[in-house]
Amino acid sequence: MNIPDAYSQLDQWNSVMFLYDSALKAINTKIEILNGEFVHIYGHTPIEHIKSRLKTPESIVKKLKGDGHEVTIENMVEKLSDIAGIRIICSFTQDIYKIADMIARQKDVTVLYVKDYIKQPKPNGYKSYHMVVTIPIYLTEGPVETKVEIQIRTVAMDFWASLEHKIYYKFEGNAPDFLEAELKACADMVDMLDAKMFSLNQSILALGQDGLE
Ligand code: GTP
Ligand code: MG
């Protein structure tokens, strides 16, 4: 990203945040269109809901400091990949890969990297599909490739992640062992529930019904 030196720090901040906000809007629109198209191809709506957010100045500073970087706008643009974040919540694990593939195949979307915590869950039981992409934002002086972190997970995985996040923050990362064990057990139940709901839906589809919408 090329930011004119003459800009004041505040102007730089505002123009950078304007880019991330625009990138969220652009990706959101793409996802809504893909969701509509998905209905035609697969006969059901894959996406339950979408949440998007811009990282707050406080968490940007905290993250940069925590990672040992100087707090500068340049570092925030270079080092952080989740200033613009979108979370897509689906019904079924199988739909996650179809949605991820649809996003990756968009001509103007560049996938920087993927972290597949579904195929390789984190030791605590966390499951989710993460993609960091860039999308060009067309300003008057030309396109600016802007990073967006996309997290895709099922309703059940999201339920688990919200509670885990709450516990993690409450205990500042040092939750008692029994809670960690309980969370891990819940993560296994999430797997079972996701698998069961999928096979149930498949059976309903095979019977010629509309499936679980
Ligand atoms: P940070 O975790 O943000 O430092 O980045 P990273 O480079 O480790 O990326 P990663 O893909 O592991 O995590 C990015 C985001 O995913 C986090 O900011 C969280 O929103 C989410 N996430 C990752 N791991 C967990 C987890 O164990 N529990 C929960 N609840 N969320 C997680
Ligand atoms: Mg992490």
Short mmCIF file of N, CA and C in Angstrom, two decimals, residues 16 38 52 55 71 89 112 114 123 126-127 133 209:
data_model
loop_
_atom_site.label_atom_id
_atom_site.label_comp_id
_atom_site.label_asym_id
_atom_site.label_seq_id
_atom_site.Cartn_x
_atom_site.Cartn_y
_atom_site.Cartn_z
N VAL A 16 -6.38 4.56 5.49
CA VAL A 16 -6.18 3.11 5.61
C VAL A 16 -7.47 2.44 6.08
N PHE A 38 -25.49 -20.08 -5.12
CA PHE A 38 -25.39 -21.40 -4.50
C PHE A 38 -26.78 -22.07 -4.44
N SER A 52 -19.31 -9.08 10.04
CA SER A 52 -18.05 -8.45 9.66
C SER A 52 -17.70 -7.37 10.66
N LYS A 55 -11.11 -4.16 13.01
CA LYS A 55 -10.38 -4.26 14.29
C LYS A 55 -10.33 -2.87 14.93
N VAL A 71 4.48 0.35 16.96
CA VAL A 71 3.12 0.72 16.57
C VAL A 71 3.17 1.82 15.50
N ILE A 89 -21.00 -18.05 8.68
CA ILE A 89 -21.51 -19.19 9.45
C ILE A 89 -22.43 -20.02 8.55
N LEU A 112 -4.00 -15.15 -0.14
CA LEU A 112 -2.60 -15.06 0.34
C LEU A 112 -2.22 -16.35 1.05
N VAL A 114 -4.16 -19.93 3.47
CA VAL A 114 -5.30 -20.61 4.08
C VAL A 114 -4.81 -21.33 5.32
N PRO A 123 -5.06 -27.83 19.11
CA PRO A 123 -5.07 -28.76 20.25
C PRO A 123 -6.23 -28.52 21.22
N TYR A 126 -10.34 -26.14 18.63
CA TYR A 126 -10.84 -25.10 17.72
C TYR A 126 -10.89 -25.59 16.27
N LYS A 127 -12.05 -25.40 15.65
CA LYS A 127 -12.20 -25.77 14.23
C LYS A 127 -12.79 -24.60 13.46
N VAL A 133 -7.24 -13.05 2.22
CA VAL A 133 -7.29 -12.71 0.80
C VAL A 133 -7.01 -11.22 0.62
N GLN A 209 -37.23 -34.75 0.01
CA GLN A 209 -37.74 -33.57 0.72
C GLN A 209 -36.79 -32.40 0.46
#
